[in-house]
Amino acid sequence: SSDLSQDPAVSVALGQTVRITCQGDSLRSFYANWYQQKPEQAPVVVIYGKNNRPSGIPDRFSGSRSGNTASLTITGAQAEDEGDYYCHSRDSSGNHLNWVFGGGTKLTVL
Amino acid sequence: QVQLVQSGAEVKKPGASVKVSCKASGYPFNSYIITWVRQAPGQGLEWMGWINTYNGNTNYAQKFQGRVTMTTDTSTNTAYMELRSLRSDDTAVYFCARGTNHDILTGYVFDYWGQGTLVTVSS
Protein backbone atom coordinates (compact mmCIF):
# COMPACT_ATOMS: atom_id res chain seq x y z
CA SER A 1 0.00 0.00 0.00
CA SER A 2 1.09 3.57 -0.71
CA ASP A 3 1.77 6.27 1.89
CA LEU A 4 -0.57 8.46 -0.19
CA SER A 5 -4.09 7.20 -0.84
CA GLN A 6 -6.25 8.16 -3.80
CA ASP A 7 -9.64 7.00 -5.01
CA PRO A 8 -9.07 4.66 -7.98
CA ALA A 9 -11.62 6.31 -10.24
CA VAL A 10 -13.73 9.45 -10.47
CA SER A 11 -16.12 10.66 -13.15
CA VAL A 12 -17.47 14.11 -13.97
CA ALA A 13 -19.96 15.48 -16.47
CA LEU A 14 -18.56 17.73 -19.13
CA GLY A 15 -18.30 21.30 -17.83
CA GLN A 16 -18.85 20.36 -14.21
CA THR A 17 -16.44 20.56 -11.29
CA VAL A 18 -14.53 17.58 -9.93
CA ARG A 19 -12.25 17.18 -6.93
CA ILE A 20 -9.55 14.51 -6.78
CA THR A 21 -8.17 13.86 -3.31
CA CYS A 22 -4.98 12.46 -1.85
CA GLN A 23 -4.61 11.44 1.80
CA GLY A 24 -1.47 10.84 3.79
CA ASP A 25 0.24 11.74 7.04
CA SER A 26 3.06 13.59 5.28
CA LEU A 27 0.52 16.02 3.82
CA ARG A 28 0.08 17.54 7.27
CA SER A 29 3.59 18.97 6.82
CA PHE A 30 4.19 19.12 3.08
CA TYR A 31 2.30 20.03 -0.09
CA ALA A 32 1.38 17.59 -2.80
CA ASN A 33 2.32 18.00 -6.42
CA TRP A 34 -0.10 16.72 -9.04
CA TYR A 35 0.64 15.00 -12.34
CA GLN A 36 -1.65 14.17 -15.24
CA GLN A 37 -0.85 11.16 -17.40
CA LYS A 38 -2.56 10.21 -20.63
CA PRO A 39 -2.22 6.76 -22.22
CA GLU A 40 1.22 5.97 -23.59
CA GLN A 41 2.56 9.36 -22.49
CA ALA A 42 4.88 10.62 -19.78
CA PRO A 43 3.29 12.42 -16.83
CA VAL A 44 2.88 16.19 -16.88
CA VAL A 45 2.84 18.36 -13.76
CA VAL A 46 -0.41 20.34 -13.50
CA ILE A 47 -0.22 21.74 -9.94
CA TYR A 48 2.69 22.07 -7.54
CA GLY A 49 3.15 23.46 -4.09
CA LYS A 50 0.47 25.49 -2.37
CA ASN A 51 -1.42 26.14 -5.62
CA ASN A 52 0.92 26.81 -8.54
CA ARG A 53 0.28 26.07 -12.19
CA PRO A 54 3.14 25.60 -14.65
CA SER A 55 3.06 27.65 -17.81
CA GLY A 56 0.53 26.23 -20.26
CA ILE A 57 -1.72 24.57 -17.69
CA PRO A 58 -5.27 25.97 -17.85
CA ASP A 59 -6.52 27.94 -14.88
CA ARG A 60 -9.40 25.50 -14.39
CA PHE A 61 -6.85 23.40 -12.46
CA SER A 62 -6.29 24.35 -8.83
CA GLY A 63 -4.89 22.78 -5.67
CA SER A 64 -5.54 22.97 -1.96
CA ARG A 65 -4.70 21.21 1.29
CA SER A 66 -6.54 20.66 4.54
CA GLY A 67 -5.18 18.50 7.36
CA ASN A 68 -3.85 15.28 5.87
CA THR A 69 -5.68 15.70 2.56
CA ALA A 70 -4.56 17.42 -0.62
CA SER A 71 -7.04 18.12 -3.38
CA LEU A 72 -6.85 18.80 -7.09
CA THR A 73 -9.93 20.61 -8.39
CA ILE A 74 -10.90 20.95 -12.03
CA THR A 75 -13.53 23.65 -12.47
CA GLY A 76 -15.39 23.14 -15.74
CA ALA A 77 -13.88 19.82 -16.77
CA GLN A 78 -13.15 19.36 -20.47
CA ALA A 79 -12.91 16.19 -22.53
CA GLU A 80 -9.15 16.60 -22.79
CA ASP A 81 -8.85 16.40 -18.99
CA GLU A 82 -9.50 12.66 -19.09
CA GLY A 83 -6.56 10.68 -17.84
CA ASP A 84 -4.82 9.43 -14.73
CA TYR A 85 -3.90 11.83 -11.96
CA TYR A 86 -1.19 11.18 -9.40
CA CYS A 87 -0.31 13.07 -6.26
CA HIS A 88 3.31 13.16 -5.18
CA SER A 89 4.91 14.19 -1.91
CA ARG A 90 7.20 12.95 0.85
CA ASP A 91 6.66 9.49 2.23
CA SER A 92 5.75 8.81 5.86
CA SER A 93 9.28 7.87 6.98
CA GLY A 94 10.06 11.35 8.27
CA ASN A 95 12.99 11.64 5.86
CA HIS A 96 12.13 14.60 3.67
CA LEU A 97 14.40 13.25 0.95
CA ASN A 98 12.13 10.25 0.35
CA TRP A 99 9.28 10.63 -2.09
CA VAL A 100 6.19 8.65 -3.00
CA PHE A 101 3.34 8.76 -5.50
CA GLY A 102 -0.26 8.10 -4.71
CA GLY A 103 -1.87 5.13 -6.39
CA GLY A 104 -3.51 7.32 -9.02
CA THR A 105 -7.06 8.34 -9.90
CA LYS A 106 -8.56 7.62 -13.30
CA LEU A 107 -10.72 10.57 -14.36
CA THR A 108 -13.52 10.00 -16.84
CA VAL A 109 -15.31 12.99 -18.39
CA LEU A 110 -18.85 12.01 -19.35
CA GLN B 1 14.19 23.61 -25.25
CA VAL B 2 14.55 21.17 -22.37
CA GLN B 3 14.71 17.56 -23.52
CA LEU B 4 15.37 14.25 -21.83
CA VAL B 5 15.97 11.45 -24.31
CA GLN B 6 16.13 7.91 -23.00
CA SER B 7 17.69 4.78 -24.42
CA GLY B 8 15.67 2.16 -26.24
CA ALA B 9 13.66 -0.81 -25.06
CA GLU B 10 15.43 -3.74 -23.43
CA VAL B 11 14.61 -7.42 -22.97
CA LYS B 12 16.42 -9.15 -20.13
CA LYS B 13 16.40 -12.56 -18.49
CA PRO B 14 15.70 -12.98 -14.78
CA GLY B 15 18.81 -12.37 -12.73
CA ALA B 16 20.39 -10.06 -15.29
CA SER B 17 21.03 -6.32 -15.01
CA VAL B 18 19.81 -3.40 -17.10
CA LYS B 19 21.24 0.08 -17.49
CA VAL B 20 18.98 2.82 -18.85
CA SER B 21 20.37 6.15 -20.01
CA CYS B 22 18.79 9.60 -20.01
CA LYS B 23 20.49 12.32 -22.05
CA ALA B 24 19.59 15.87 -21.06
CA SER B 25 19.79 18.99 -23.18
CA GLY B 26 18.55 22.57 -23.19
CA TYR B 27 19.46 23.47 -19.61
CA PRO B 28 22.47 23.45 -17.23
CA PHE B 29 22.68 19.76 -16.35
CA ASN B 30 24.38 20.25 -12.97
CA SER B 31 21.70 22.60 -11.67
CA TYR B 32 18.84 20.10 -11.37
CA ILE B 33 18.43 16.63 -9.90
CA ILE B 34 17.41 13.66 -12.00
CA THR B 35 14.84 11.28 -10.59
CA TRP B 36 13.78 7.86 -11.82
CA VAL B 37 10.20 6.62 -11.76
CA ARG B 38 8.83 3.35 -13.08
CA GLN B 39 5.40 2.15 -14.14
CA ALA B 40 4.49 -1.52 -14.44
CA PRO B 41 1.92 -2.42 -17.12
CA GLY B 42 -1.48 -1.07 -16.13
CA GLN B 43 -0.16 0.16 -12.79
CA GLY B 44 0.67 3.48 -11.17
CA LEU B 45 3.86 5.49 -10.86
CA GLU B 46 6.56 4.26 -8.49
CA TRP B 47 9.37 6.55 -7.35
CA MET B 48 12.77 4.83 -7.37
CA GLY B 49 15.19 7.52 -6.26
CA TRP B 50 17.12 10.58 -7.33
CA ILE B 51 20.65 11.73 -8.01
CA ASN B 52 22.12 15.15 -7.38
CA THR B 53 23.87 15.88 -10.67
CA TYR B 54 26.11 18.48 -9.02
CA ASN B 55 27.82 16.24 -6.45
CA GLY B 56 26.63 12.73 -7.30
CA ASN B 57 24.74 12.23 -4.05
CA THR B 58 21.92 9.75 -4.31
CA ASN B 59 18.80 8.79 -2.40
CA TYR B 60 17.04 5.54 -3.21
CA ALA B 61 13.62 4.29 -2.23
CA GLN B 62 13.99 1.61 0.41
CA LYS B 63 12.45 -0.98 -1.88
CA PHE B 64 15.35 -0.65 -4.36
CA GLN B 65 18.28 -0.14 -2.01
CA GLY B 66 21.03 -2.64 -2.75
CA ARG B 67 19.71 -3.34 -6.23
CA VAL B 68 19.77 0.06 -7.96
CA THR B 69 22.58 2.46 -8.79
CA MET B 70 22.09 5.93 -10.26
CA THR B 71 25.02 7.73 -11.83
CA THR B 72 25.75 10.62 -14.13
CA ASP B 73 28.33 11.51 -16.78
CA THR B 74 28.61 15.27 -16.70
CA SER B 75 30.79 15.29 -19.82
CA THR B 76 27.81 14.11 -21.86
CA ASN B 77 24.95 15.40 -19.67
CA THR B 78 23.68 11.87 -19.28
CA ALA B 79 22.14 10.13 -16.29
CA TYR B 80 22.06 6.37 -15.84
CA MET B 81 19.96 3.98 -13.81
CA GLU B 82 21.18 0.42 -13.35
CA LEU B 83 18.90 -2.21 -11.82
CA ARG B 84 20.37 -5.59 -10.92
CA SER B 85 19.00 -9.05 -10.13
CA LEU B 86 16.02 -8.47 -12.37
CA ARG B 87 12.76 -10.28 -11.71
CA SER B 88 9.63 -10.58 -13.80
CA ASP B 89 7.91 -7.95 -11.68
CA ASP B 90 10.57 -5.44 -12.73
CA THR B 91 8.92 -5.39 -16.15
CA ALA B 92 7.92 -1.75 -16.51
CA VAL B 93 8.41 1.51 -18.31
CA TYR B 94 11.22 3.43 -16.64
CA PHE B 95 11.12 7.23 -16.78
CA CYS B 96 13.74 9.80 -15.93
CA ALA B 97 12.62 13.28 -14.98
CA ARG B 98 14.24 16.58 -14.10
CA GLY B 99 13.60 17.80 -10.58
CA THR B 100 13.36 21.50 -9.84
CA ASN B 101 13.75 22.48 -6.21
CA HIS B 102 11.14 24.79 -4.76
CA ASP B 103 10.45 25.73 -1.14
CA ILE B 104 10.86 23.16 1.60
CA LEU B 105 7.13 22.47 1.80
CA THR B 106 6.90 21.80 -1.94
CA GLY B 107 10.20 20.03 -2.47
CA TYR B 108 11.22 18.90 -5.92
CA VAL B 109 8.81 19.18 -8.82
CA PHE B 110 9.39 16.82 -11.74
CA ASP B 111 8.87 19.30 -14.55
CA TYR B 112 10.38 17.56 -17.59
CA TRP B 113 10.24 13.85 -18.33
CA GLY B 114 11.91 11.47 -20.70
CA GLN B 115 9.84 9.43 -23.11
CA GLY B 116 10.20 6.26 -21.06
CA THR B 117 12.10 3.03 -21.64
CA LEU B 118 10.32 -0.32 -21.61
CA VAL B 119 12.27 -3.01 -19.80
CA THR B 120 10.87 -6.50 -20.20
CA VAL B 121 12.12 -9.27 -17.94
CA SER B 122 11.30 -12.71 -19.30
CA SER B 123 12.91 -16.10 -19.51
Coordinates of C-alpha atoms in Angstrom, one line a residue, chain A residues 29-31 33 35 37 41-45 48-50 65 86 88 90 95-103, chain B residues 37 39 43-47 50 59-61 65 95 102-111 113-116:
Chain A
S29 CA 3.6 19.0 6.8
F30 CA 4.2 19.1 3.1
Y31 CA 2.3 20.0 -0.1
N33 CA 2.3 18.0 -6.4
Y35 CA 0.6 15.0 -12.3
Q37 CA -0.9 11.2 -17.4
Q41 CA 2.6 9.4 -22.5
A42 CA 4.9 10.6 -19.8
P43 CA 3.3 12.4 -16.8
V44 CA 2.9 16.2 -16.9
V45 CA 2.8 18.4 -13.8
Y48 CA 2.7 22.1 -7.5
G49 CA 3.2 23.5 -4.1
K50 CA 0.5 25.5 -2.4
R65 CA -4.7 21.2 1.3
Y86 CA -1.2 11.2 -9.4
H88 CA 3.3 13.2 -5.2
R90 CA 7.2 13.0 0.9
N95 CA 13.0 11.6 5.9
H96 CA 12.1 14.6 3.7
L97 CA 14.4 13.2 0.9
N98 CA 12.1 10.3 0.4
W99 CA 9.3 10.6 -2.1
V100 CA 6.2 8.7 -3.0
F101 CA 3.3 8.8 -5.5
G102 CA -0.3 8.1 -4.7
G103 CA -1.9 5.1 -6.4
Chain B
V37 CA 10.2 6.6 -11.8
Q39 CA 5.4 2.2 -14.1
Q43 CA -0.2 0.2 -12.8
G44 CA 0.7 3.5 -11.2
L45 CA 3.9 5.5 -10.9
E46 CA 6.6 4.3 -8.5
W47 CA 9.4 6.5 -7.3
W50 CA 17.1 10.6 -7.3
N59 CA 18.8 8.8 -2.4
Y60 CA 17.0 5.5 -3.2
A61 CA 13.6 4.3 -2.2
Q65 CA 18.3 -0.1 -2.0
F95 CA 11.1 7.2 -16.8
H102 CA 11.1 24.8 -4.8
D103 CA 10.4 25.7 -1.1
I104 CA 10.9 23.2 1.6
L105 CA 7.1 22.5 1.8
T106 CA 6.9 21.8 -1.9
G107 CA 10.2 20.0 -2.5
Y108 CA 11.2 18.9 -5.9
V109 CA 8.8 19.2 -8.8
F110 CA 9.4 16.8 -11.7
D111 CA 8.9 19.3 -14.6
W113 CA 10.2 13.9 -18.3
G114 CA 11.9 11.5 -20.7
Q115 CA 9.8 9.4 -23.1
G116 CA 10.2 6.3 -21.1

